[in-house]
XYZ file of C-alpha atoms in Angstrom:
498
model
C -0.182 0.094 -0.013
C 3.066 2.388 0.822
C 4.706 1.579 -2.817
C 1.373 2.338 -4.905
C 0.838 5.712 -2.886
C 4.537 6.684 -4.107
C 3.896 5.551 -7.063
C 0.596 7.751 -7.678
C 2.525 10.667 -6.000
C 5.599 10.616 -8.297
C 3.276 9.894 -11.090
C 1.171 12.615 -10.792
C 4.437 14.584 -10.677
C 5.956 13.387 -13.700
C 2.846 14.150 -15.705
C 3.844 17.639 -15.318
C 7.152 17.485 -16.679
C 7.154 17.378 -20.596
C 8.708 13.956 -20.748
C 7.559 11.512 -23.559
C 4.885 9.189 -22.413
C 6.839 6.102 -22.439
C 9.840 7.671 -20.256
C 7.037 8.669 -17.421
C 5.524 4.733 -17.781
C 8.863 3.603 -17.127
C 9.855 5.794 -14.427
C 6.923 5.394 -12.178
C 7.393 1.385 -12.965
C 11.201 1.814 -11.693
C 10.173 3.548 -8.610
C 7.232 0.965 -7.475
C 9.693 -1.589 -8.491
C 12.028 -0.117 -6.048
C 9.747 0.009 -2.824
C 8.588 -3.293 -3.033
C 12.665 -4.391 -3.217
C 13.051 -2.483 0.162
C 9.861 -3.604 1.721
C 10.305 -7.068 0.988
C 14.178 -7.172 1.419
C 14.230 -5.548 4.974
C 11.405 -8.336 6.189
C 9.372 -5.515 7.412
C 5.781 -7.325 7.846
C 2.936 -5.353 6.483
C 0.979 -5.796 9.134
C 3.533 -4.233 11.417
C 3.853 -1.215 10.087
C 1.919 2.299 11.607
C -1.390 2.855 10.526
C -1.452 6.607 9.446
C -2.554 9.597 11.603
C -5.963 9.489 10.660
C -6.643 5.699 11.678
C -4.866 6.061 15.148
C -7.221 8.989 16.085
C -10.048 6.652 14.914
C -8.730 4.001 17.066
C -8.504 6.432 20.376
C -11.750 8.047 19.142
C -13.399 4.202 19.814
C -11.591 3.324 22.527
C -12.766 6.592 24.616
C -16.152 6.326 23.353
C -16.345 2.700 24.687
C -14.836 3.547 28.552
C -18.265 5.561 28.831
C -20.283 2.485 28.305
C -21.655 0.079 30.906
C -19.551 -3.095 31.974
C -22.152 -4.619 31.685
C -26.034 -4.467 32.046
C -27.387 -3.615 35.213
C -27.061 -4.377 37.737
C -23.422 -5.159 37.418
C -22.608 -2.011 34.964
C -20.495 -0.863 37.830
C -19.321 2.668 38.688
C -17.948 5.704 37.166
C -14.680 8.127 37.385
C -15.308 11.612 38.357
C -15.078 12.239 34.172
C -17.480 9.392 33.349
C -15.570 6.483 32.466
C -16.902 3.227 33.940
C -14.465 1.145 35.381
C -14.367 2.827 38.927
C -13.579 0.654 42.107
C -13.413 2.365 45.012
C -11.048 2.550 47.744
C -13.925 1.647 50.556
C -10.865 2.234 53.098
C -10.382 5.650 52.121
C -12.258 7.637 54.371
C -11.366 5.364 57.506
C -7.903 6.181 56.596
C -8.009 9.710 55.764
C -9.592 9.945 59.188
C -6.923 8.878 61.398
C -4.403 10.718 59.248
C -6.020 13.590 59.988
C -6.514 13.096 63.355
C -2.726 12.381 63.748
C -2.043 15.472 62.525
C -3.904 17.522 64.831
C -3.031 15.958 67.652
C 0.629 16.438 66.411
C -0.672 19.718 66.469
C -2.233 20.528 69.949
C 0.309 17.945 71.664
C 2.170 21.384 73.022
C -0.801 22.960 74.632
C -4.092 19.977 75.122
C -4.852 19.353 78.781
C -3.717 15.660 79.956
C -7.952 15.146 80.483
C -9.200 16.343 77.054
C -10.560 13.352 74.649
C -8.796 14.248 71.656
C -10.484 11.402 69.427
C -13.816 12.689 70.513
C -12.705 15.893 70.676
C -12.083 15.588 67.165
C -15.275 15.488 65.552
C -16.104 18.886 66.782
C -13.010 20.446 65.044
C -14.483 18.339 61.962
C -17.716 20.482 62.255
C -16.299 23.331 62.432
C -13.825 23.069 59.703
C -16.541 21.611 57.219
C -19.560 23.342 58.372
C -20.642 27.312 59.012
C -20.818 28.567 62.753
C -24.695 28.020 62.795
C -23.724 24.157 62.675
C -21.386 24.387 65.413
C -23.114 26.580 67.605
C -26.501 24.524 67.588
C -24.930 21.165 68.547
C -22.587 22.622 71.534
C -23.974 25.903 72.786
C -27.825 24.859 72.585
C -28.829 23.438 76.462
C -29.481 19.744 76.574
C -33.568 18.716 75.956
C -33.646 22.026 74.133
C -32.890 20.827 70.739
C -34.272 18.784 67.752
C -34.230 15.557 70.271
C -36.647 17.276 73.478
C -36.522 16.226 76.937
C -38.071 13.221 76.355
C -35.423 12.353 73.293
C -32.426 13.455 75.147
C -33.780 10.724 77.923
C -33.963 8.196 75.090
C -30.416 9.159 74.068
C -28.774 8.943 77.603
C -30.592 5.545 77.965
C -28.627 4.093 75.053
C -25.222 2.504 75.880
C -22.288 2.549 73.159
C -19.891 -0.353 72.699
C -21.663 -2.661 75.274
C -22.390 -5.664 75.193
C -26.097 -7.374 74.993
C -28.628 -6.170 77.621
C -29.438 -8.839 80.080
C -33.105 -10.014 80.595
C -35.093 -7.609 82.953
C -35.664 -9.946 86.135
C -39.410 -9.106 87.981
C -40.321 -7.113 84.587
C -43.804 -6.985 84.873
C -45.311 -6.952 80.749
C -48.573 -7.766 79.191
C -48.819 -11.045 77.359
C -51.181 -11.884 74.389
C -52.818 -15.400 74.647
C -54.523 -17.651 72.230
C -58.003 -16.232 72.536
C -56.478 -12.457 72.459
C -56.630 -11.252 75.827
C -54.113 -9.629 77.642
C -52.839 -11.924 80.782
C -50.033 -10.247 83.232
C -47.154 -12.665 83.208
C -43.608 -12.062 84.668
C -41.210 -12.311 81.767
C -37.935 -13.435 83.075
C -39.014 -16.347 85.658
C -36.854 -18.569 84.308
C -33.696 -16.381 84.916
C -34.885 -15.289 88.033
C -32.440 -17.910 89.708
C -29.269 -17.252 87.733
C -26.803 -14.472 89.154
C -25.998 -11.717 86.544
C -22.015 -13.439 85.786
C -24.283 -16.460 85.098
C -26.711 -14.706 82.652
C -23.829 -13.436 80.629
C -22.337 -16.613 80.053
C -25.205 -18.309 79.249
C -26.813 -15.565 76.806
C -24.113 -13.724 75.841
C -20.564 -15.484 76.026
C -18.953 -11.926 74.305
C -15.441 -10.735 74.427
C -14.974 -7.770 77.254
C -13.455 -6.140 74.358
C -16.406 -5.167 72.296
C -14.650 -3.184 70.093
C -12.275 -6.093 69.322
C -14.611 -7.163 66.102
C -14.019 -10.431 64.368
C -16.224 -9.429 61.497
C -15.261 -6.806 59.164
C -18.219 -4.607 58.248
C -18.812 -2.572 54.820
C -21.366 0.079 55.754
C -23.027 1.875 52.771
C -25.630 4.574 52.360
C -27.582 5.743 49.347
C -27.266 9.490 48.674
C -27.228 11.852 45.857
C -24.556 14.697 44.854
C -26.396 17.773 45.922
C -25.634 16.286 49.631
C -22.360 15.755 49.379
C -21.559 19.046 51.147
C -24.139 18.365 53.666
C -25.172 15.225 54.373
C -22.477 13.130 53.778
C -20.467 15.646 54.931
C -21.710 14.989 58.408
C -21.876 10.992 58.139
C -18.389 11.142 57.268
C -17.412 13.495 60.380
C -19.048 11.006 63.087
C -19.633 7.665 61.985
C -18.413 6.783 58.791
C -14.999 6.457 59.393
C -15.746 3.795 62.105
C -16.865 1.144 59.689
C -14.097 -1.176 58.295
C -15.275 -0.680 54.604
C -17.913 2.825 53.796
C -18.962 3.999 50.326
C -21.693 5.995 49.643
C -23.574 5.329 46.563
C -24.378 8.257 44.458
C -24.556 10.646 41.254
C -21.019 11.817 41.752
C -17.457 10.501 42.470
C -15.885 11.792 45.408
C -12.761 9.462 46.829
C -12.580 12.058 49.766
C -16.409 11.773 50.977
C -16.352 7.692 49.924
C -18.955 9.005 46.990
C -19.557 6.405 44.297
C -21.145 7.403 40.887
C -23.282 4.604 40.224
C -25.251 4.454 37.511
C -28.890 2.415 37.335
C -31.922 1.536 35.431
C -33.752 4.779 35.243
C -33.993 8.224 36.289
C -32.110 9.143 39.682
C -35.160 9.843 41.585
C -36.951 8.950 45.340
C -39.496 7.314 43.355
C -36.998 4.737 41.559
C -34.690 3.874 45.005
C -35.054 0.074 44.042
C -33.436 0.098 40.917
C -30.831 2.089 43.106
C -30.821 -0.549 45.528
C -30.547 -3.384 42.846
C -27.100 -1.678 41.346
C -25.918 -0.809 44.958
C -25.750 -4.943 45.821
C -24.734 -5.857 42.312
C -21.794 -3.485 42.767
C -21.116 -4.862 46.300
C -21.060 -8.417 44.813
C -18.806 -7.769 42.090
C -15.986 -5.586 44.317
C -16.408 -6.416 47.845
C -18.086 -9.942 48.228
C -14.681 -11.442 50.196
C -13.357 -8.215 51.635
C -16.308 -8.287 54.275
C -18.330 -10.368 56.531
C -21.350 -8.031 56.695
C -22.821 -5.271 54.884
C -25.375 -2.528 55.649
C -27.122 -0.169 53.693
C -29.194 2.566 54.906
C -30.049 5.942 54.070
C -27.668 9.454 54.848
C -30.521 10.370 57.379
C -29.475 7.577 59.441
C -26.819 8.171 62.146
C -25.203 5.169 62.840
C -23.812 3.561 66.710
C -20.924 1.279 64.623
C -20.030 -0.163 68.022
C -23.401 -1.052 68.564
C -24.125 -2.158 65.201
C -21.226 -4.124 65.698
C -22.664 -5.198 68.701
C -26.227 -6.641 67.364
C -24.374 -8.816 64.367
C -21.785 -10.393 66.936
C -24.711 -10.994 69.259
C -26.274 -15.047 68.207
C -27.484 -15.333 71.436
C -30.609 -13.365 71.617
C -31.790 -14.326 67.914
C -29.627 -17.850 67.269
C -31.858 -18.851 64.378
C -32.056 -15.148 62.833
C -28.127 -14.577 63.213
C -26.174 -17.970 64.192
C -22.751 -18.126 64.983
C -20.194 -18.183 62.414
C -23.231 -17.874 59.619
C -20.915 -17.141 56.611
C -18.495 -20.479 56.646
C -21.792 -22.347 57.464
C -23.486 -20.922 54.105
C -25.990 -19.684 56.531
C -27.619 -16.299 54.761
C -28.251 -13.685 57.396
C -30.940 -11.098 56.568
C -31.732 -8.923 59.592
C -33.751 -5.586 60.137
C -36.802 -3.738 62.002
C -39.783 -5.711 61.042
C -42.351 -3.998 59.346
C -45.842 -5.843 58.789
C -47.549 -6.279 55.225
C -50.225 -8.574 54.544
C -49.804 -11.185 56.994
C -45.779 -11.087 57.394
C -43.269 -8.594 57.393
C -40.148 -7.284 55.579
C -37.308 -5.012 56.885
C -38.026 -1.396 57.201
C -35.029 0.174 54.809
C -35.185 3.236 57.324
C -32.928 2.180 59.984
C -30.983 0.078 57.401
C -31.013 -3.653 57.266
C -27.762 -6.281 57.374
C -26.926 -9.038 55.259
C -23.952 -11.354 55.458
C -21.618 -12.694 53.173
C -23.580 -15.481 51.880
C -26.864 -13.610 51.575
C -25.092 -11.236 49.497
C -24.533 -13.954 46.706
C -27.876 -15.480 47.075
C -29.684 -11.898 46.350
C -27.674 -11.300 43.805
C -27.026 -14.416 41.611
C -30.269 -16.230 42.657
C -32.974 -13.371 42.520
C -32.170 -10.283 41.192
C -31.895 -11.707 37.617
C -35.690 -12.676 37.901
C -37.666 -10.583 40.828
C -38.298 -6.995 39.911
C -36.182 -6.389 36.930
C -37.507 -3.535 35.647
C -39.847 -2.171 38.231
C -39.736 1.014 39.349
C -40.659 2.110 42.466
C -39.448 3.836 45.961
C -39.886 0.849 48.331
C -36.677 -0.677 47.800
C -37.428 -2.005 51.433
C -40.334 -4.046 50.559
C -39.125 -5.242 47.602
C -35.473 -6.479 48.360
C -37.437 -8.616 51.342
C -39.580 -9.881 48.759
C -36.780 -10.771 46.870
C -35.361 -12.618 49.473
C -38.253 -14.649 50.441
C -38.868 -15.867 46.966
C -35.520 -17.855 47.428
C -36.761 -18.728 51.100
C -34.636 -15.922 53.392
C -37.058 -14.127 55.549
C -36.087 -10.997 57.404
C -34.221 -11.979 60.596
C -34.835 -10.053 64.185
C -32.875 -7.507 65.613
C -34.890 -7.310 69.016
C -33.003 -7.715 72.174
C -33.357 -10.322 74.992
C -36.069 -8.183 75.943
C -38.651 -7.757 73.316
C -36.851 -4.376 72.743
C -35.907 -2.965 69.260
C -32.398 -2.325 68.549
C -33.533 -1.191 64.664
C -35.775 1.918 64.676
C -37.236 4.360 62.428
C -37.560 7.422 64.285
C -35.841 10.389 65.144
C -35.031 10.555 69.003
C -38.383 12.619 70.760
C -40.437 10.876 68.156
C -39.194 7.480 69.427
C -39.616 8.457 73.012
C -43.215 10.542 73.286
C -45.011 7.631 70.814
C -47.939 6.321 72.206
C -49.528 5.048 69.615
C -52.250 7.124 68.814
C -50.905 10.053 66.071
C -49.477 7.648 63.367
C -51.334 5.108 61.982
C -48.585 3.556 59.975
C -46.220 3.385 63.144
C -49.164 2.498 65.441
C -49.794 -0.973 63.196
C -45.481 -1.079 63.337
C -45.970 -1.169 67.399
C -48.739 -3.423 67.578
C -46.983 -5.760 65.005
C -43.918 -6.085 67.859
C -46.155 -6.515 70.338
C -47.795 -9.409 68.848
C -44.048 -10.671 67.666
C -43.016 -10.792 71.250
C -45.801 -11.042 72.976
C -44.839 -7.506 75.007
C -46.258 -4.129 74.047
C -44.010 -1.527 75.066
C -43.818 2.055 73.950
C -41.364 5.422 74.016
C -38.517 4.668 76.045
C -39.666 1.261 77.142
C -39.519 0.095 73.716
C -36.107 0.876 72.923
C -33.104 -1.458 73.675
C -29.845 0.563 75.010
C -27.875 -1.367 71.963
C -29.734 0.667 69.750
C -28.210 0.745 66.457
C -28.694 4.646 65.928
C -31.384 7.469 64.990
C -33.533 7.537 61.673
C -34.773 10.914 60.456
C -32.218 13.254 61.284
C -32.392 15.176 57.765
C -29.914 18.018 58.209
C -26.435 17.889 59.620
C -27.134 20.226 62.628
C -29.392 17.222 63.917
C -26.802 14.272 63.022
C -23.753 16.259 64.894
C -26.214 17.050 67.681
C -27.361 13.501 68.831
C -23.837 12.136 68.135
C -22.307 14.992 70.164
C -25.382 14.172 72.962
C -24.425 10.634 73.057
C -20.691 10.636 72.735
C -20.327 13.425 75.688
C -16.420 14.624 75.117
C -17.399 15.451 71.577
C -18.291 19.444 72.280
C -15.511 20.909 73.729
C -15.447 21.410 77.895
C -15.942 25.167 77.945
C -19.230 24.885 75.681
C -23.036 24.406 77.046
C -22.870 21.170 76.359
C -19.812 19.983 77.176
C -19.870 21.471 80.732
C -23.645 20.011 80.969
C -22.265 16.485 79.958
C -19.633 16.596 82.073
C -21.750 17.113 85.088
C -24.449 14.033 84.289
C -22.062 11.985 82.994
C -20.963 12.107 86.822
C -24.587 10.818 87.957
C -25.878 7.536 87.415
C -28.569 7.037 84.931
């Protein structure tokens, strides 16, 4: 091809010269012959010759276009880089690692003038709050008197009831409850008569043989939440400041990739709207399955308006005694799927409510993605992702397991502190049905503070960054500086027994 092109060029030039036609033909033949001789004499493989510039540009353009196409059909299309190319696999330890890097640097700056009793690890969260939000967020969080914020007085009592990093609660001895018998009438009964003759140490060994160091977890947990890019500087930033770094891995399924915040641009079938949460959820679990299945033991998924007490989430996952059938020990090694969450009644059964999130072990993720999602509500557009994922699990014989503690109190709830503490079952039809269902499940009707376990996994409906930081600061007493309103008040209240 090169010789032919050269011959054409030479022939074109020679035709302009005033030579006899036979001379021009002779020169053209000699030039062509010389080109062929060089081509084969130098052992050049024609297929290895570099293409022309326009061919190279076309090749690059084709590769450029293909990188912007999904890797596979949804829910396995994959995530996108910030420039929109597919194939991005997030480092889900980045948020955790960056937090401790910044914490170390901050401690080094403070080491010459901090007080000995300062708790740097907790106080660092208020430093992050000051550097990532305006002064109004800090003032609301740390300068509003206790019980005067969104939590209210009853909500603050509930926050104080919750204990962080403790072992699962013991049975409450001599507790009187209302039990539903077969005839539907209420009978007063002693809920813990069978445990009355045990000492506390014996109960601990019998019910919860868990290590003394609650933070020493043998399970690796990946925490995932769903959000979108407009919530990056607000809700997602608040989650990164307060709790996301405590998970072994963290990712936020979003519409724009931001490694600093753990956000991943994860496209899905259909539009990015609340009414299409089911398709977003399908892609989240597909992405987790394809990239992180073997790296973690358990997976939690929830919304960006939920504040997770990661220490308690670990404790719930590691409590194999309160609900041994739903959360058996060594479930991954025994190939037993685990699907845990808050029970919401639905058509004679229940599903795992999405408000407080839900937990899957590795076996359950694999079963969901490989056995159920390929055929379960593949193209359905709906907001009720929690109900649909429960239905898909049920179609392969996996029910939503319970996360109540041994006293029948809830450890996953879908309310903020004030509503959860004051709800009495008369102001909200949906939650009235939920509470009644919980009572029928456990035979123990409970309302308000009495319905919530001290091992609560967190609070829902915290829809603004100040709310997330406020509840976090009230739960972790040394978060606000000791000279702030909240810091001084919690320092005094912590000296009193609750």
